[in-house]
Amino acid sequence: FACRGAACYRLPGPRGPLCVFRNQLPRRNDTYPEEPPPEEPPPDTTAVLPHRLRGGAALCRVCGCLGPRVCGRCHRAAYCGPEHQVLDWRRGHRRSCGQHAAGGDSADAIPEHNEFLFPEYEILIEPEEPESPSDSSVDPDDEQGAVDTPKGLKEQEELRATGSAGKACQSLDEETLEAMAKHETEEDKVFQMFKERVAAEPEQIIRYCRGGEGPIWVSGENTPEEKHIPNCSCGAKRIFEFQIMPQLLNHLQVDSLGESIDWGTLVVYTCAENCGDGNEYLEEFIWKQDFSAGSS
Ligand SMILES: [Zn+2]
Ligand SMILES: [Zn+2]
Ligand SMILES: [Zn+2]
Ligand SMILES: [Zn+2]
């Protein structure tokens, strides 16, 4: 769950206006079919958003969560609870209620321009190709070396620029400058690594590897240490499960003329023990990392 208010993303603290819940369903459950959906694409996804999961469960018109409660008048509009039913009634269902009862899907479809729901997409999951062996053995004469050279020069130039500015105002000693330059260089390296990993599959929106090698960070700043990641309420450690990439922002239709919600990456840590009996939502831990001010 994410707030749509851009200002909330500038609030201090690593979690941002975001929270994440885990619902660990057994294979046989009331919500999703036991078998994976068919391979062929769904008929026409551009028409109306589905108000039901393919397994048949109704979804709340407001928030898209399970909606076991239906409007008492039209028996078509579904809601997660009384709060969203009242909200939708005030926002216009009182006028549209029952109007399309004769047929058609539009009455119980999730309304367009819903200010709560993000658009829905199917996520295609593919394994990441392992890095080709040529990447690891860098010959100083090959392309890699050629790319490095101008970058090195640029860093030196930046160093010189910072140095002269420091001398002019007499406020920064050499040690501070060195530290600043070193920090910037390290920032560059982290961001560079991020860009190189993403370049292999630029459209990626999620990287999933539960308990695996961990996330790729967009910055060397504000990365959590182990002590920053709280244990699950059951007492077990939380481990890395997946990260959400900044590319997802392009699909959420959140850009407005003013400003937009923003993140560098969102990293989700979940209970290593998969606790819970499968019928509840358990809150897990999310860490928001922003791009460092210098990267672009
Ligand atoms: Zn907010
Ligand atoms: Zn709802
Ligand atoms: Zn109704
Ligand atoms: Zn747990």
Coordinates of C-alpha atoms and ligand atoms in Angstrom, one line a residue:
F1 CA 0.0 0.0 0.0
A2 CA 1.3 3.4 -1.0
C3 CA 0.1 6.9 -0.3
R4 CA -0.5 8.9 -3.5
G5 CA 0.6 12.2 -2.0
A6 CA 4.0 13.2 -3.3
A7 CA 4.7 15.3 -0.1
C8 CA 4.6 12.1 2.0
Y9 CA 7.6 10.7 0.2
R10 CA 9.8 13.5 1.5
L11 CA 9.0 12.7 5.2
P12 CA 12.0 11.6 7.1
G13 CA 12.4 7.9 8.0
P14 CA 13.3 4.9 5.8
R15 CA 9.9 3.4 5.3
G16 CA 8.1 6.3 3.6
P17 CA 4.3 6.3 3.4
L18 CA 4.3 2.6 2.4
C19 CA 3.3 -0.6 4.1
V20 CA 3.5 -4.2 3.0
F21 CA 1.5 -7.2 4.0
R22 CA 2.0 -10.9 3.5
N23 CA -0.8 -13.3 3.0
Q24 CA 0.6 -16.8 2.8
L25 CA -2.2 -18.8 1.2
P26 CA -2.1 -22.6 1.0
R27 CA -2.4 -23.9 -2.5
R28 CA -6.0 -24.8 -2.0
N29 CA -7.8 -21.7 -0.9
D30 CA -11.0 -19.6 -1.3
T31 CA -9.4 -16.8 -3.3
Y32 CA -7.2 -18.2 -6.1
P33 CA -7.6 -21.3 -8.2
E34 CA -5.4 -24.2 -7.4
E35 CA -4.0 -24.4 -10.9
P36 CA -2.1 -21.6 -12.5
P37 CA -4.1 -19.5 -15.0
P38 CA -3.9 -20.6 -18.7
E39 CA -0.9 -19.4 -20.7
E40 CA -2.9 -17.5 -23.4
P41 CA -3.4 -13.8 -22.6
P42 CA -6.7 -12.6 -21.2
P43 CA -9.2 -11.5 -23.8
D44 CA -9.2 -7.7 -23.7
T45 CA -7.5 -6.1 -20.8
T46 CA -8.0 -2.5 -21.9
A47 CA -11.8 -2.6 -21.5
V48 CA -12.9 -2.4 -17.9
L49 CA -10.9 -3.4 -14.9
P50 CA -12.1 -6.7 -13.6
H51 CA -14.2 -6.6 -10.5
R52 CA -13.4 -10.2 -9.8
L53 CA -10.3 -12.3 -9.6
R54 CA -10.2 -15.1 -12.1
G55 CA -10.9 -17.4 -9.2
G56 CA -14.3 -15.7 -8.7
A57 CA -13.7 -13.7 -5.6
A58 CA -15.4 -10.2 -5.7
L59 CA -13.1 -7.2 -5.1
C60 CA -13.9 -3.9 -3.3
R61 CA -14.7 -1.1 -5.8
V62 CA -12.7 1.3 -3.8
C63 CA -9.5 -0.4 -2.7
G64 CA -9.4 -3.6 -4.7
C65 CA -9.1 -5.8 -1.7
L66 CA -11.4 -8.8 -1.3
G67 CA -15.0 -7.5 -1.2
P68 CA -17.3 -10.0 0.5
R69 CA -19.9 -7.2 1.2
V70 CA -22.3 -6.2 -1.5
C71 CA -24.5 -3.2 -2.0
G72 CA -27.9 -4.0 -0.5
R73 CA -29.7 -2.3 -3.4
C74 CA -28.1 -3.4 -6.6
H75 CA -26.3 -6.5 -5.1
R76 CA -23.5 -5.9 -7.6
A77 CA -21.1 -3.4 -6.2
A78 CA -18.8 -5.1 -3.8
Y79 CA -16.9 -3.7 -0.8
C80 CA -14.3 -4.8 1.7
G81 CA -16.3 -3.2 4.5
P82 CA -18.7 -0.5 5.6
E83 CA -16.1 2.3 5.4
H84 CA -15.5 1.9 1.6
Q85 CA -19.2 1.3 1.0
V86 CA -20.1 4.6 2.6
L87 CA -17.2 6.4 0.8
D88 CA -18.3 5.0 -2.6
W89 CA -21.9 5.8 -2.0
R90 CA -21.0 9.4 -1.3
R91 CA -18.6 9.6 -4.3
G92 CA -21.4 8.6 -6.7
H93 CA -22.6 5.1 -6.3
R94 CA -25.9 6.5 -5.0
R95 CA -26.5 7.8 -8.5
S96 CA -25.1 4.9 -10.5
C97 CA -26.5 2.2 -8.2
G98 CA -28.8 -0.2 -10.1
Q99 CA -28.5 1.7 -13.4
H100 CA -26.8 -1.1 -15.3
A101 CA -28.6 -3.9 -13.5
A102 CA -30.1 -5.1 -16.8
G103 CA -26.7 -6.2 -18.1
G104 CA -23.2 -5.2 -18.9
D105 CA -20.2 -5.2 -16.7
S106 CA -19.7 -1.5 -16.1
A107 CA -21.8 -1.1 -13.0
D108 CA -19.7 -3.5 -11.0
A109 CA -16.4 -2.9 -12.6
I110 CA -14.0 -0.9 -10.6
P111 CA -14.7 2.7 -11.6
E112 CA -12.2 4.5 -13.8
H113 CA -10.3 7.5 -12.4
N114 CA -10.4 5.8 -9.1
E115 CA -8.2 7.9 -6.9
F116 CA -7.3 4.9 -4.7
L117 CA -6.4 2.2 -7.0
F118 CA -3.3 2.0 -9.3
P119 CA -3.8 0.4 -12.7
E120 CA -3.4 -3.3 -12.7
Y121 CA -1.0 -5.2 -14.9
E122 CA 0.2 -8.7 -15.3
I123 CA 3.8 -9.3 -14.2
L124 CA 5.9 -11.5 -16.4
I125 CA 8.5 -13.4 -14.4
E126 CA 11.8 -14.3 -16.1
P127 CA 15.1 -15.5 -14.6
E128 CA 18.0 -13.0 -14.9
E129 CA 20.6 -14.1 -17.3
P130 CA 23.9 -14.7 -15.5
E131 CA 26.6 -12.2 -16.4
S132 CA 28.6 -13.3 -19.4
P133 CA 32.1 -14.4 -18.6
S134 CA 33.6 -11.6 -20.7
D135 CA 32.3 -9.1 -18.1
S136 CA 34.4 -10.4 -15.3
S137 CA 37.7 -10.5 -17.1
V138 CA 38.4 -6.9 -18.0
D139 CA 41.1 -6.4 -20.4
P140 CA 42.6 -2.9 -20.1
D141 CA 42.4 -2.4 -23.8
D142 CA 38.8 -3.4 -24.3
E143 CA 35.7 -1.2 -24.3
Q144 CA 35.3 -1.4 -20.5
G145 CA 38.7 0.3 -20.1
A146 CA 37.8 2.9 -22.7
V147 CA 34.6 3.8 -20.8
D148 CA 36.5 4.1 -17.5
T149 CA 39.0 6.6 -18.7
P150 CA 36.7 9.6 -19.4
K151 CA 34.9 8.9 -16.1
G152 CA 38.2 9.0 -14.3
L153 CA 39.1 12.3 -15.9
K154 CA 35.7 13.7 -15.0
E155 CA 36.2 12.7 -11.4
Q156 CA 39.6 14.5 -11.4
E157 CA 37.9 17.6 -12.8
E158 CA 35.3 17.5 -10.2
L159 CA 37.9 17.2 -7.6
R160 CA 39.8 20.2 -8.9
A161 CA 36.6 22.2 -9.0
T162 CA 35.7 21.3 -5.5
G163 CA 39.2 22.0 -4.4
S164 CA 39.4 25.5 -5.8
A165 CA 35.9 26.4 -4.4
G166 CA 37.2 25.2 -1.0
K167 CA 40.3 27.4 -1.2
A168 CA 38.2 30.4 -2.2
C169 CA 36.0 30.4 0.9
Q170 CA 38.8 29.0 3.1
S171 CA 36.2 26.9 5.0
L172 CA 37.0 23.4 3.9
D173 CA 40.3 21.7 4.8
E174 CA 42.0 19.2 2.6
E175 CA 40.8 16.3 4.8
T176 CA 37.1 17.3 4.5
L177 CA 37.5 17.7 0.7
E178 CA 39.1 14.3 0.4
A179 CA 36.3 12.7 2.4
M180 CA 33.7 14.5 0.3
A181 CA 35.3 13.5 -2.9
K182 CA 35.7 9.9 -1.8
H183 CA 32.1 9.8 -0.8
E184 CA 31.0 11.1 -4.1
T185 CA 33.1 8.6 -5.9
E186 CA 31.6 5.8 -3.9
E187 CA 28.1 7.1 -4.5
D188 CA 28.9 7.1 -8.3
K189 CA 30.2 3.5 -8.1
V190 CA 27.0 2.2 -6.4
F191 CA 24.8 4.0 -8.8
Q192 CA 26.9 2.9 -11.7
M193 CA 26.6 -0.8 -10.6
F194 CA 22.8 -0.3 -10.3
K195 CA 22.6 1.1 -13.8
E196 CA 24.7 -1.7 -15.3
R197 CA 22.6 -4.5 -13.6
V198 CA 19.4 -2.9 -14.8
A199 CA 20.6 -2.3 -18.3
A200 CA 20.5 -6.0 -19.0
E201 CA 16.7 -5.8 -18.7
P202 CA 15.7 -2.2 -18.6
E203 CA 11.9 -2.8 -18.2
Q204 CA 12.3 -4.7 -14.9
I205 CA 9.9 -3.5 -12.2
I206 CA 10.6 -6.1 -9.5
R207 CA 13.6 -8.2 -8.6
Y208 CA 12.7 -11.3 -6.6
C209 CA 15.2 -13.5 -4.8
R210 CA 14.0 -14.6 -1.4
G211 CA 16.9 -15.0 0.9
G212 CA 19.3 -14.7 -2.0
E213 CA 22.0 -12.3 -2.9
G214 CA 20.0 -9.3 -1.6
P215 CA 18.9 -6.1 -3.4
I216 CA 20.8 -3.9 -5.7
W217 CA 21.0 -0.5 -4.1
V218 CA 20.6 2.8 -6.0
S219 CA 22.9 4.6 -3.6
G220 CA 25.4 4.0 -0.9
E221 CA 23.4 6.2 1.4
N222 CA 20.7 5.0 3.6
T223 CA 21.2 1.3 3.3
P224 CA 19.9 -0.7 6.3
E225 CA 22.2 -2.7 8.6
E226 CA 20.9 -5.9 10.0
K227 CA 19.9 -4.2 13.3
H228 CA 17.6 -1.8 11.3
I229 CA 15.4 -4.7 10.1
P230 CA 13.1 -5.7 12.9
N231 CA 12.3 -9.4 13.6
C232 CA 8.9 -10.7 12.7
S233 CA 6.3 -10.7 15.5
C234 CA 6.8 -14.5 15.7
G235 CA 10.4 -13.8 16.7
A236 CA 12.1 -15.1 13.5
K237 CA 14.5 -13.0 11.5
R238 CA 13.3 -11.2 8.4
I239 CA 15.1 -11.9 5.2
F240 CA 15.2 -10.1 1.8
E241 CA 12.4 -11.2 -0.4
F242 CA 12.1 -8.8 -3.3
Q243 CA 12.7 -5.2 -4.4
I244 CA 10.5 -2.8 -6.3
M245 CA 12.4 -0.9 -9.0
P246 CA 11.9 2.8 -9.9
Q247 CA 10.7 1.7 -13.3
L248 CA 7.4 0.8 -11.8
L249 CA 6.6 4.5 -11.3
N250 CA 6.3 4.8 -15.1
H251 CA 3.3 2.4 -15.0
L252 CA 1.4 3.8 -12.0
Q253 CA 0.1 6.9 -13.8
V254 CA 1.0 9.1 -10.9
D255 CA 2.7 11.8 -12.9
S256 CA 0.8 15.0 -12.6
L257 CA 1.9 18.5 -13.7
G258 CA 3.2 19.3 -10.3
E259 CA 5.1 16.5 -8.6
S260 CA 4.9 12.8 -8.3
I261 CA 5.4 10.1 -5.8
D262 CA 9.0 8.8 -6.0
W263 CA 11.5 6.3 -4.8
G264 CA 14.9 4.9 -5.8
T265 CA 14.1 1.3 -4.8
L266 CA 11.7 -0.3 -2.3
V267 CA 13.1 -3.4 -0.5
V268 CA 10.8 -5.9 1.2
Y269 CA 12.0 -8.1 4.0
T270 CA 9.7 -10.9 5.2
C271 CA 9.6 -13.5 7.9
A272 CA 12.2 -16.3 7.4
E273 CA 9.8 -18.8 8.9
N274 CA 6.7 -17.9 6.8
C275 CA 4.7 -17.7 10.0
G276 CA 0.9 -17.4 10.1
D277 CA -1.8 -19.9 9.3
G278 CA -2.6 -18.6 5.9
N279 CA -5.8 -16.8 6.6
E280 CA -4.5 -13.5 7.8
Y281 CA -2.5 -10.5 6.6
L282 CA 0.7 -10.0 8.4
E283 CA 2.6 -6.8 8.2
E284 CA 6.2 -7.1 6.9
F285 CA 9.0 -4.6 6.6
I286 CA 9.7 -2.3 3.7
W287 CA 12.7 0.0 3.3
K288 CA 12.6 3.0 0.9
Q289 CA 15.9 4.2 -0.6
D290 CA 16.0 7.3 -2.6
F291 CA 18.4 8.3 -5.3
S292 CA 21.3 10.3 -3.9
A293 CA 21.1 14.0 -4.7
G294 CA 24.0 13.7 -7.1
S295 CA 22.8 10.9 -9.3
S296 CA 20.6 11.5 -12.2
Ligands
ZN1 ZN 0.3 10.5 2.6
ZN2 ZN -12.2 -1.4 0.2
ZN3 ZN -25.6 -0.4 -5.4
ZN4 ZN 7.1 -14.6 11.5

